[in-house]
Coordinates of C-alpha atoms and ligand atoms in Angstrom, one line a residue:
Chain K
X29 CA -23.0 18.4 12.8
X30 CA -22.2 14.4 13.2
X31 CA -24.3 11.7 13.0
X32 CA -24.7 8.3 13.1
X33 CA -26.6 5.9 10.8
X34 CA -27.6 3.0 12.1
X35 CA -24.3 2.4 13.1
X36 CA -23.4 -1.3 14.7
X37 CA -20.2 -2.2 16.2
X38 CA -19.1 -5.3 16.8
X39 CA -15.8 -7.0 18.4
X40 CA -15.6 -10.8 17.4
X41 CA -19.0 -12.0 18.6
X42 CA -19.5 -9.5 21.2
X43 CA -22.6 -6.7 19.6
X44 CA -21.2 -3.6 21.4
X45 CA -23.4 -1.1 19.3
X46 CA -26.9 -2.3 18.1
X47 CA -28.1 0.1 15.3
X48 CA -27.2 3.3 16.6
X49 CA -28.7 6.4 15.1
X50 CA -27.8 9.8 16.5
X51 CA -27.2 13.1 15.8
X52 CA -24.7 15.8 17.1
X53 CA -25.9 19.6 16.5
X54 CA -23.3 22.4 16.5
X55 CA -23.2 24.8 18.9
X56 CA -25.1 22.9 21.3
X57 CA -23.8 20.5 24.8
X58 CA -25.1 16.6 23.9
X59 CA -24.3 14.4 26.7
X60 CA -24.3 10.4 26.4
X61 CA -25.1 9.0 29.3
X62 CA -24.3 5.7 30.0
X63 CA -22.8 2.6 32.5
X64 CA -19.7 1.7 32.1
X65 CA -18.3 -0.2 29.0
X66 CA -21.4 0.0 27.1
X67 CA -19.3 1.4 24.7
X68 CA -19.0 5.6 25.2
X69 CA -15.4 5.3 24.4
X70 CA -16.3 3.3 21.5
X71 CA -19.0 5.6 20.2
X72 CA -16.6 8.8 20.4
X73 CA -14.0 7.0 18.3
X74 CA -16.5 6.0 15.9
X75 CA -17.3 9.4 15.4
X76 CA -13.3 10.6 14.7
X77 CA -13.1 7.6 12.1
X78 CA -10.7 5.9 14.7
X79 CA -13.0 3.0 14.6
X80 CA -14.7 1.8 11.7
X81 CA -18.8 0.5 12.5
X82 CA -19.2 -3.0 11.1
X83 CA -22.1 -1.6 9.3
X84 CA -24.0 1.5 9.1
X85 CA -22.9 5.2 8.5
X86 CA -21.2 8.3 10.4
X87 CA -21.8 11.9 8.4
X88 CA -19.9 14.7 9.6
X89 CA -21.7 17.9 8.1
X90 CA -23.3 15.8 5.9
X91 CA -20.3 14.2 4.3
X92 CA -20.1 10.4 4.8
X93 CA -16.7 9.6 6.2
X94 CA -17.0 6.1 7.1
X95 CA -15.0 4.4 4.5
X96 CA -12.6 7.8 4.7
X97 CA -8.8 6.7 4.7
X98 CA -6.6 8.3 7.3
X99 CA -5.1 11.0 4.9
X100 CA -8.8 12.2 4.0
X101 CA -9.8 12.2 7.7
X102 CA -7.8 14.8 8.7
X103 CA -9.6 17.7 7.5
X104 CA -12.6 16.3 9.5
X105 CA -10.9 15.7 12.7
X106 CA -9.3 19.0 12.3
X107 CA -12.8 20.3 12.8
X108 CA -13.0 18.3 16.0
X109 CA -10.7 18.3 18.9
X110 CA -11.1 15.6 21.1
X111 CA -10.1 15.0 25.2
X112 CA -9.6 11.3 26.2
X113 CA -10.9 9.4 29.5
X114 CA -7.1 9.4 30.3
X115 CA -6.0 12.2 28.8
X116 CA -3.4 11.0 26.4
X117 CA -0.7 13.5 26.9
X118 CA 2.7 12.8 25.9
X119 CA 4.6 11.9 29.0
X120 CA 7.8 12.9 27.8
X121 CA 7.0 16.8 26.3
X122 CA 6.2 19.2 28.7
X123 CA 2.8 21.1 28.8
X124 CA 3.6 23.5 26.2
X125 CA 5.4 20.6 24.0
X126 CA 2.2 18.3 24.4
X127 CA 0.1 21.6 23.5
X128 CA 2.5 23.0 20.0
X129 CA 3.3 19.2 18.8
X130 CA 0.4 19.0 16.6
X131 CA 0.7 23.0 15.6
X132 CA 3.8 22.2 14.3
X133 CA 3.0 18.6 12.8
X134 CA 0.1 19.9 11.0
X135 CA -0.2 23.3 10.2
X136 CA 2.2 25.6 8.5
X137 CA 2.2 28.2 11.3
X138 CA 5.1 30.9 12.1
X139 CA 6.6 30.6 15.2
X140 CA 4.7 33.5 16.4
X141 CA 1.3 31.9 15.9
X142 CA 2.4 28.6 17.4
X143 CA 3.4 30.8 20.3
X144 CA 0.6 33.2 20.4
X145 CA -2.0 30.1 20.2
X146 CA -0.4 28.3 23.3
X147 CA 0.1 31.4 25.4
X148 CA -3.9 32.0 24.9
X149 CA -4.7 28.1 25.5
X150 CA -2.6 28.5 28.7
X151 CA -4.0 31.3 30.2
X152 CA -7.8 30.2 29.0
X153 CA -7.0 27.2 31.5
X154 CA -5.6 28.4 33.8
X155 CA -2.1 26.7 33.3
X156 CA 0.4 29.6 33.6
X157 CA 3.7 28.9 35.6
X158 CA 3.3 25.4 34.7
X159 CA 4.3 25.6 30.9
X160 CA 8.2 23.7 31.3
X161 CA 6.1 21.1 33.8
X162 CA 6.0 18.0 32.8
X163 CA 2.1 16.1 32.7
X164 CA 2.8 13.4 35.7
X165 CA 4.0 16.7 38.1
X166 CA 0.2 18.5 37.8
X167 CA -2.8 16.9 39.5
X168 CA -5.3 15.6 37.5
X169 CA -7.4 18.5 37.0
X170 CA -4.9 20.3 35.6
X171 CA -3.5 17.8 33.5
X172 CA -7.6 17.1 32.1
X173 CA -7.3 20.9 31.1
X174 CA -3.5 20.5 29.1
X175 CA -5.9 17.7 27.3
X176 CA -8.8 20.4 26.5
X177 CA -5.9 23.0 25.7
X178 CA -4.8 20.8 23.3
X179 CA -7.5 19.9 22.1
X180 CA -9.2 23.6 21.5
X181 CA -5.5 24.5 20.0
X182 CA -6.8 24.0 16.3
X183 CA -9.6 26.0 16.9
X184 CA -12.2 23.6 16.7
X185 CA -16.4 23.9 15.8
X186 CA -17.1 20.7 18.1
X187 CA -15.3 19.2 20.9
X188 CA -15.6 15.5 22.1
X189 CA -15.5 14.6 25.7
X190 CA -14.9 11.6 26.9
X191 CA -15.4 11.0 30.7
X192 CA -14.2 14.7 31.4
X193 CA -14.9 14.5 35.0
X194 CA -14.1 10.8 36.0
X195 CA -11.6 10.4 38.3
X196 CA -11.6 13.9 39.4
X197 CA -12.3 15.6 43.3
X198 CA -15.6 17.2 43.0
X199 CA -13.8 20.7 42.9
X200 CA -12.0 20.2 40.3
X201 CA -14.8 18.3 38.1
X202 CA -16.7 21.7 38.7
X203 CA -14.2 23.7 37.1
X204 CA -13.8 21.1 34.1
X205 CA -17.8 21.8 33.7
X206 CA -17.4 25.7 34.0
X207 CA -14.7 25.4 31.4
X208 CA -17.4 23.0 29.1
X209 CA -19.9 25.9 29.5
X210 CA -17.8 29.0 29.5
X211 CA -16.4 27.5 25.8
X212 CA -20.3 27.1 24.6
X213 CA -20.7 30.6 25.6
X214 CA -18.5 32.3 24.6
X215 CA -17.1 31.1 21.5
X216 CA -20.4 28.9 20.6
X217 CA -18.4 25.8 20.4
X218 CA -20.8 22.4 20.4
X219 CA -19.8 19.8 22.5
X220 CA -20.2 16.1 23.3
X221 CA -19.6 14.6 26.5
X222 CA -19.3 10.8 27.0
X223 CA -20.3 10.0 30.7
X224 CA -21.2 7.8 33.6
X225 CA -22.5 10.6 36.2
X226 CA -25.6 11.8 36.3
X227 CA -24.7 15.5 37.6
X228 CA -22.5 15.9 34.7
X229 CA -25.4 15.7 32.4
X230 CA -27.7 18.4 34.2
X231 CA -24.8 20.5 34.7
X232 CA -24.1 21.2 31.3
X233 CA -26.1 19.2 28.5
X234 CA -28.5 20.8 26.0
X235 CA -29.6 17.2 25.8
X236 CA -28.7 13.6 26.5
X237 CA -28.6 10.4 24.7
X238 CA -28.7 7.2 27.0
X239 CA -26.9 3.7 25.8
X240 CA -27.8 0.8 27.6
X241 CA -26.6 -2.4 26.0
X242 CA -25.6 -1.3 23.0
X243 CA -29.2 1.3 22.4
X244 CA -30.2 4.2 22.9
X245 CA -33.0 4.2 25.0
X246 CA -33.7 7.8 25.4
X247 CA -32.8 10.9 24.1
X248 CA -34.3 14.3 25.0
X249 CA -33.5 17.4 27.3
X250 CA -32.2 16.3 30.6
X251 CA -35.3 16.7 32.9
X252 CA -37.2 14.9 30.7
X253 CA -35.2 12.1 32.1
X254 CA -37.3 11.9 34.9
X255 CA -40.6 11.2 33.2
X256 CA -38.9 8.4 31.5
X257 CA -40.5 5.0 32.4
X258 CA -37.6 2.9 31.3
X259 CA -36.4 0.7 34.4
X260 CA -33.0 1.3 33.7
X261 CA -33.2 5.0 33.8
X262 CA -36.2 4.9 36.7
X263 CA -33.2 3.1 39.0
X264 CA -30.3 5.3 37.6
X265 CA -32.0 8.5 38.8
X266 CA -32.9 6.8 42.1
X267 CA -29.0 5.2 42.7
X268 CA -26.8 7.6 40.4
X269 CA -23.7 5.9 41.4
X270 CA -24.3 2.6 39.8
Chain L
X23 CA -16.0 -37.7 24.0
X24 CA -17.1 -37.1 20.5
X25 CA -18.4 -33.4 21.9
X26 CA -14.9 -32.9 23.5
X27 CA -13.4 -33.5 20.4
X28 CA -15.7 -31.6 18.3
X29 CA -15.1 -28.7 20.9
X30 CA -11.4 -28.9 20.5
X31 CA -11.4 -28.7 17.1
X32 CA -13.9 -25.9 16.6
X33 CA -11.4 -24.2 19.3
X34 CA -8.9 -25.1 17.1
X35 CA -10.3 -23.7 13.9
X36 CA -10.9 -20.2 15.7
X37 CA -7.1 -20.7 16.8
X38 CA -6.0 -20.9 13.1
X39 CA -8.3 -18.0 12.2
X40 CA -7.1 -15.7 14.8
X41 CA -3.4 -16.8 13.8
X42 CA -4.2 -16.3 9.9
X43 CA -5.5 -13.0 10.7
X44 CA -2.6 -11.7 13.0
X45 CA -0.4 -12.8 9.9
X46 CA -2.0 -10.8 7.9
X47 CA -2.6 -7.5 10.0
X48 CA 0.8 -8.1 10.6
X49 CA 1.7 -8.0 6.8
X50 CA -0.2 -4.6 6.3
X51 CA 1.4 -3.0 9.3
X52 CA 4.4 -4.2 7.5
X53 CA 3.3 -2.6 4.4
X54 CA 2.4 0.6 5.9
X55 CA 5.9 1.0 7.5
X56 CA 8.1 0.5 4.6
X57 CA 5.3 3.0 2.7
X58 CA 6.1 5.6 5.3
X59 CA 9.7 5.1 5.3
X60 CA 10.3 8.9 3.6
X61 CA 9.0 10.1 6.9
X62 CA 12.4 9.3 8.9
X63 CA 13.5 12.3 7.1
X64 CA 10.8 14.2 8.8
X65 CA 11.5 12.5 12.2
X66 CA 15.1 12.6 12.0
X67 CA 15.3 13.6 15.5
X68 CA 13.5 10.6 16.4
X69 CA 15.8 8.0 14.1
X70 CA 18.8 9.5 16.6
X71 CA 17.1 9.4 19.7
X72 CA 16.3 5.7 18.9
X73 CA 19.4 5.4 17.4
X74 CA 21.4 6.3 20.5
X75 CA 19.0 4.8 23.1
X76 CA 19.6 1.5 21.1
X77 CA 23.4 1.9 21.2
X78 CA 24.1 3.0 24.7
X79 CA 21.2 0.2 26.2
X80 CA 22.5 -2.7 24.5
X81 CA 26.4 -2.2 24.1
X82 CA 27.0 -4.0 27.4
X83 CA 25.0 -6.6 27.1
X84 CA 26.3 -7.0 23.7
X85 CA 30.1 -7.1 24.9
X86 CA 29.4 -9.1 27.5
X87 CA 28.3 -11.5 24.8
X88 CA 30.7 -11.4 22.5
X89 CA 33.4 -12.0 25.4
X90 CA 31.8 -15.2 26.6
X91 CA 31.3 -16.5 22.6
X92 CA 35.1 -16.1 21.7
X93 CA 36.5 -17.7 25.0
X94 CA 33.7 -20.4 24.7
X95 CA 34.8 -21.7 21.4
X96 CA 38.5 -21.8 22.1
X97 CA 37.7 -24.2 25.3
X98 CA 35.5 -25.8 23.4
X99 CA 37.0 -26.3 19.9
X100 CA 40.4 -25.6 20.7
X101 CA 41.2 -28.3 23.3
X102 CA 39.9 -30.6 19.9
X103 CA 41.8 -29.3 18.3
X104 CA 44.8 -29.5 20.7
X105 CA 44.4 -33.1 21.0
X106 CA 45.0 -33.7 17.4
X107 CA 47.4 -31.7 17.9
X108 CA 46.1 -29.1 15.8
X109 CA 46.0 -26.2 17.9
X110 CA 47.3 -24.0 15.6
X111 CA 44.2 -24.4 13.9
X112 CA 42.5 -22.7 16.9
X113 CA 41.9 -19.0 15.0
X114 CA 40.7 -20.4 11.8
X115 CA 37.9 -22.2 13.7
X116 CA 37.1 -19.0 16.2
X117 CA 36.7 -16.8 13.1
X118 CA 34.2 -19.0 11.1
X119 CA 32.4 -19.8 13.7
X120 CA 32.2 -16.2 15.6
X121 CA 31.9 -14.1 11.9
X122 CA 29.2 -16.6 10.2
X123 CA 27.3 -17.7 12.9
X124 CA 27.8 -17.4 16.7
X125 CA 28.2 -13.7 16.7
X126 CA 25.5 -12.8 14.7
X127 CA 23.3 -15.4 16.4
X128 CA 24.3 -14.4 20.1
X129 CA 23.8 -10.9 19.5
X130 CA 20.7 -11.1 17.2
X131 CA 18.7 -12.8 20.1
X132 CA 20.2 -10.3 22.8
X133 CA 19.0 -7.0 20.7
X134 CA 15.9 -9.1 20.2
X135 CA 15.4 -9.1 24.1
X136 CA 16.4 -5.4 24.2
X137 CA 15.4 -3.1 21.5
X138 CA 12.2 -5.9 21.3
X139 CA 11.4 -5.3 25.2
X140 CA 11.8 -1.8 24.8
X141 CA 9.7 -1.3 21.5
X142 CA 6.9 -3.3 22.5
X143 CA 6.1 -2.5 25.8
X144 CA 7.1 1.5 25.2
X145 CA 4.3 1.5 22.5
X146 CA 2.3 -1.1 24.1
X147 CA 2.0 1.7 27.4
X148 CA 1.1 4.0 24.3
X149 CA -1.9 2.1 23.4
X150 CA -3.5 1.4 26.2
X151 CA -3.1 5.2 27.1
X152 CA -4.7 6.2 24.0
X153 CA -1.2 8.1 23.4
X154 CA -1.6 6.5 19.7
X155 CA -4.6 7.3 19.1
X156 CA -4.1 11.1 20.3
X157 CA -1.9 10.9 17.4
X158 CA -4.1 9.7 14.7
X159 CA -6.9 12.0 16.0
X160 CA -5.2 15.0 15.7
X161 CA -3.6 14.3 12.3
X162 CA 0.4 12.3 13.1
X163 CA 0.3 8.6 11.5
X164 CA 1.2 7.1 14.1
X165 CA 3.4 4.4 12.0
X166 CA 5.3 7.4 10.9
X167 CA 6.0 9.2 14.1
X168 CA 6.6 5.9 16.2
X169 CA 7.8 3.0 13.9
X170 CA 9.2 4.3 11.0
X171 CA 12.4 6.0 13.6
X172 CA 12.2 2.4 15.3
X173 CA 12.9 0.6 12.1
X174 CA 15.4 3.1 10.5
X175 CA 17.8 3.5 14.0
X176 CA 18.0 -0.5 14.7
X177 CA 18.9 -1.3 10.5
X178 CA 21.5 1.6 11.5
X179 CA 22.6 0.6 14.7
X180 CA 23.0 -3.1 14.2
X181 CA 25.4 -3.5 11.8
X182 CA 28.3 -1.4 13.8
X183 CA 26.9 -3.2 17.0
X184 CA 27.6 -6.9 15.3
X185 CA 30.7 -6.0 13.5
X186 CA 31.9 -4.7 17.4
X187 CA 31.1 -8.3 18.9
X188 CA 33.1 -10.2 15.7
X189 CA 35.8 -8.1 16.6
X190 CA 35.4 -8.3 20.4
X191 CA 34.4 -11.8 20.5
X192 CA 37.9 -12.7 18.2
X193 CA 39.9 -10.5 20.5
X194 CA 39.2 -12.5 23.8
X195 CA 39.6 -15.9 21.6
X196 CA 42.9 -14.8 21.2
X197 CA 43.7 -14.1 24.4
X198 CA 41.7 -17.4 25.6
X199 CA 43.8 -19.1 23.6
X200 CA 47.2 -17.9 24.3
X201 CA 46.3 -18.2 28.2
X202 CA 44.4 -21.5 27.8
X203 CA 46.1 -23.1 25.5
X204 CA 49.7 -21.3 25.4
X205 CA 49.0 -20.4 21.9
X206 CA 50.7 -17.3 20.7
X207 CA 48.7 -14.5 19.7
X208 CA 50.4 -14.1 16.0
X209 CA 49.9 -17.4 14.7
X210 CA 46.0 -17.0 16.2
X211 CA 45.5 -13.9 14.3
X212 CA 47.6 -15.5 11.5
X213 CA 44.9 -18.3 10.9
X214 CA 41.9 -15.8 11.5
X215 CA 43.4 -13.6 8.7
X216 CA 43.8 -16.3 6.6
X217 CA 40.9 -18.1 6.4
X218 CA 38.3 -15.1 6.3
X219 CA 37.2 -14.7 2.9
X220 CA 34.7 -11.3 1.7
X221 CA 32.1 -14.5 1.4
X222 CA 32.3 -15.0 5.1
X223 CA 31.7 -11.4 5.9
X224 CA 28.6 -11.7 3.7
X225 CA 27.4 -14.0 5.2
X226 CA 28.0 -12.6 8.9
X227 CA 27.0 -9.0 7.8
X228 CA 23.8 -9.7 5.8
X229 CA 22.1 -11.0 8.8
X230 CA 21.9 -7.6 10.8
X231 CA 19.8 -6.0 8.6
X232 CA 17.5 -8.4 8.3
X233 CA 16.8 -9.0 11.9
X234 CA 16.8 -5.5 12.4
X235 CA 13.7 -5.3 10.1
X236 CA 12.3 -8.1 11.5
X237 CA 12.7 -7.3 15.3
X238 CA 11.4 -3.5 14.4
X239 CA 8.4 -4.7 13.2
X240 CA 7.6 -7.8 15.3
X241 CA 8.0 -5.9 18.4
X242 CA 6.5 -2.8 17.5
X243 CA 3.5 -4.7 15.8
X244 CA 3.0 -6.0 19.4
X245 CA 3.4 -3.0 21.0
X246 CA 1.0 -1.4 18.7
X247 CA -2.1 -4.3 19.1
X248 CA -2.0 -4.1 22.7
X249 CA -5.4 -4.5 24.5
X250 CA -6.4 -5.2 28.2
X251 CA -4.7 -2.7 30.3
X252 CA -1.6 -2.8 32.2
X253 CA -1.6 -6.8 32.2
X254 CA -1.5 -6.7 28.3
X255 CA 1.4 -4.4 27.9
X256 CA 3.2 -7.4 29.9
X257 CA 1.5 -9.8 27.7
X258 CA 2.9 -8.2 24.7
X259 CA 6.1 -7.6 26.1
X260 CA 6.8 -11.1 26.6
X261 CA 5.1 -11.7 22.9
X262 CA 7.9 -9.0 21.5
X263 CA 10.3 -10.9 22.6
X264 CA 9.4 -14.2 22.0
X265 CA 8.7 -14.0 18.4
X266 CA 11.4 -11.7 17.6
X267 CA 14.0 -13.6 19.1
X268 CA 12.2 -16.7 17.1
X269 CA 12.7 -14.5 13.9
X270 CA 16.3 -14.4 14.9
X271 CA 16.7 -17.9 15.4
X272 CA 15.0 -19.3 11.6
X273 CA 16.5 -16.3 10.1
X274 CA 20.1 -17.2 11.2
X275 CA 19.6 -20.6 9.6
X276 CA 17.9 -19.8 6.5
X277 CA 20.7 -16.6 5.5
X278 CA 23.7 -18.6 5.8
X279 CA 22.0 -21.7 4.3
X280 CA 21.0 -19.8 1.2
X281 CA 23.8 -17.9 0.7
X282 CA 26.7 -20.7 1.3
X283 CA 24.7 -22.5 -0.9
X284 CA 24.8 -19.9 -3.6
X285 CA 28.6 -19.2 -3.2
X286 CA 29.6 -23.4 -3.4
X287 CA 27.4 -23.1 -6.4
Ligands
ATP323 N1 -10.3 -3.5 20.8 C1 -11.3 -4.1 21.4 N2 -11.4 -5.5 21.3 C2 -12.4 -6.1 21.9 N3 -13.3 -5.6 22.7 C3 -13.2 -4.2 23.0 C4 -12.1 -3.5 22.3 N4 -12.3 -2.2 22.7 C5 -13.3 -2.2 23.6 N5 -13.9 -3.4 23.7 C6 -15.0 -3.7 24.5 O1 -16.1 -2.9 24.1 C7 -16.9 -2.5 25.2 C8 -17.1 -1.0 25.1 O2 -15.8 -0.4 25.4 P1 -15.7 1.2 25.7 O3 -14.3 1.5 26.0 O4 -16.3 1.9 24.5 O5 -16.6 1.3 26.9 P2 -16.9 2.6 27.8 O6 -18.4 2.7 27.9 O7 -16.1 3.7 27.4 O8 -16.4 2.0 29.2 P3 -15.6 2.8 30.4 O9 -16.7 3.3 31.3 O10 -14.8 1.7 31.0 O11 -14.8 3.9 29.8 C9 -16.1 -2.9 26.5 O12 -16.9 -4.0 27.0 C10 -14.8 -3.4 26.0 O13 -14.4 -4.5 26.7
MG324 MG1 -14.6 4.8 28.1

């Protein structure tokens, strides 16, 4: 479980996040819907201890890790794997590389294991064949599921999503959701999903948050959205591509 | 006018703030590096990659250098000399002047450009991809993995590369000379020999380490506080070099000031 405490978040005088409270159950698909740079990015980092909140508290099953250092992170983030807007892959490993590095930074695994653990996060996505590629020679698809094979590698309880299908041909974004809700299925792993599109969010989401300058202005199941009287969300249903 | 002035100034103040603050994020990065200096065992693969790439990218450059700074001093100093008729003089004047000062100056600012360049925009591409923090989320310290190899492979690398352009930069004096000024090579290398003292090396050799430090961390500091997308790793870049090469430049001064100071008691 994660949550935020009335978390705020500021850059120099700029108020990105204004006393944000929210919480993340496990096992369950929470989308954050919202336009872009009101600070989804922002908000997923804040929940990795990337960022710290000017003021105000994150709790990762129950433990308060906001003034954690870096060394007592790790346990926590080891609980949560986490796929960037861009990706973040190494450019210079190869698909396999990109997926062992942390393996063999972080845990004390035989070879075997490593091996075993890629091989299954390969064939889950749907990668084989490609495993000496490097990540510029795939399409984007397959390089946004080297980012979730990566991610899932640790065995995770809770995977973060940031913009998962941005950027993506509407193919592809389908089989990035499939993925989202095949992993919730089968292996009951909770998710949160950072995004701009609307479809992403009924797709897939238990519930959904909205931010809108730097609040949350709703935050229910997904078809509750439309009884929502909030102007903002009244013309985001009616022009979903703003 | 009085509001112009008041607005410059409070611009100003937030200048000085925003300076005083870089300073000191700058100092902790600093901090953090030398803290995680065990790691290079750890990333010893790393410390030879950057070790090599360092070598290989800026020997030319460097050589090229140190070519120019020997022949330069002998048509500059030793047509002076000539006309005193002191020509014989020529070596003892190229090897001060290359050892102590030009050499380590010349080549300082050239790896500056370099290893700085490379460092900050390699990391600053890094940043804005979210590359470093992929590495802090999923447990590497980034400082180890990335700056720590960085700082370790240029306080290497530099000393060998500088002692190279002494040497090469007091070869083509002497040829310089012997062509220029019809000077023959033996009594050239004579009045190098004789004139070196170990104090002179001291001088010449304790600068590489220090820029090396200096250039590491200025240029990977920049790297590493990238913002603003493609536009800031330029921005960065350009900062890298600029304030590394700066470094180079007051450092320079300051080592041989203190130190011949020291040694003339
Ligand atoms: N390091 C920083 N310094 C100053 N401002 C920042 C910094 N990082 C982000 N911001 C600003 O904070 C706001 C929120 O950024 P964030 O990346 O979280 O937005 P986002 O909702 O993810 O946007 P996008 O849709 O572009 O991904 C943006 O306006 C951005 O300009
Ligand atoms: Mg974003």
């Amino acid at each position: 479980m994660i949550e935020l405490r009335n978390v705020s978040l500021r850059y120099g005088a700029r108020e990105i996040l204004k006393n944000v409270s929210l919480t993340i159950e496990d096992k369950k698909v929470k989308a954050i819907l919202g336009p872009s740079g009101v600070g989804k990015s922002t908000i997923i980092k804040l929940m990795l201890g990337l960022i710290k909140p000017t003021s105000g508290q994150v709790l990762v099953d129950d433990v308060d890790i906001t003034h954690f250092s870096e060394v007592e992170l790790f346990p926590i983030r080891q609980k949560m794997g986490i796929v960037f807007q861009g990706n973040a892959l190494f450019d210079s490993m190869t698909i396999t590389e990109n997926m062992s590095f942390f393996l063999r930074e972080n845990l004390n695994l035989p070879e075997e294991e490593i091996e075993a653990r890629v091989k299954e996060q390969m064939k889950f996505a749907g990668l084989e064949g490609f495993e000496n590629n490097l990540p510029d020679s795939l399409s984007g698809g397959m390089r946004k599921r080297v980012a979730i094979g990566r991610a899932l590698i640790f065995h995770p309880t809770m995977i973060l999503f940031d913009e998962p299908t941005a950027g993506l041909d509407p193919v592809s974004s389908k089989k990035i959701l499939d993925l989202i809700k095949r992993l919730q299925s089968e292996i009951g792993l909770g998710a949160v999903i950072v995004t701009h599109i609307l479809q992403d969010v009924f797709a897939v989401a238990d519930s959904v948050a909205v931010l809108y300058q730097g609040k949350i202005i709703f935050n229910d199941a997904p078809q509750k959205l439309y009884d929502s009287t909030h102007s903002f969300i009244t013309s985001f249903l009616s022009n979903p591509e703003d | 006018m009085w509001k112009l002035a008041q607005a410059y100034s409070a611009s100003l103040e937030e200048k000085v703030k925003e300076i005083a603050f870089s300073m000191q994020d700058f100092l902790f990065f600093s901090l953090r590096a030398f803290r995680a200096l065990g790691a290079s065992k750890r990333y010893w693969r790393d410390v030879l990659d950057q070790a090599y790439i360092c070598g290989t990218e800026s020997l030319p450059i460097l050589m090229v250098s140190a070519l120019s700074i020997g022949s330069l001093i002998v048509i500059e100093v030793g047509h002076q000399l000539a006309e005193f008729g002191a020509k014989t003089m020529t070596g003892r004047s190229v090897a001060l002047s290359v050892v102590r000062e030009i050499s380590p100056l010349v080549a300082g600012i050239m790896l500056a450009a370099r290893v700085g360049a490379r460092n900050s925009s390699e990391l600053g591409a890094m940043q804005i991809s979210e590359q470093i923090d992929a590495l802090r989320a999923f447990g590497t310290d980034p400082i180890a993995k990335l700056v720590v190899p960085r700082l370790v492979a240029s306080f290497l690398m530099f000393v060998p590369l500088i002692a190279l352009c002494d040497i090469v930069g007091l070869i083509s004096g002497a040829y310089l000379a012997e062509w220029d000024l019809h000077l023959d090579r033996g009594i050239y290398w004579n009045s190098v020999v004789d004139i070196l003292r170990p104090m002179d090396w001291l001088v010449g050799f304790s600068k590489p380490p220090v820029f090396a430090i200096g250039i590491s961390l200025i240029s990977c500091y920049t790297g590493f506080s990238t913002t603003g997308g493609t536009a800031g790793v330029g921005k960065s870049t350009i900062k890298g070099i600029v304030y590394s090469s700066a470094f180079v430049l007051v450092m320079n001064f300051y080592l041989s000031k203190v130190i011949l100071d020291f040694m003339r008691g």
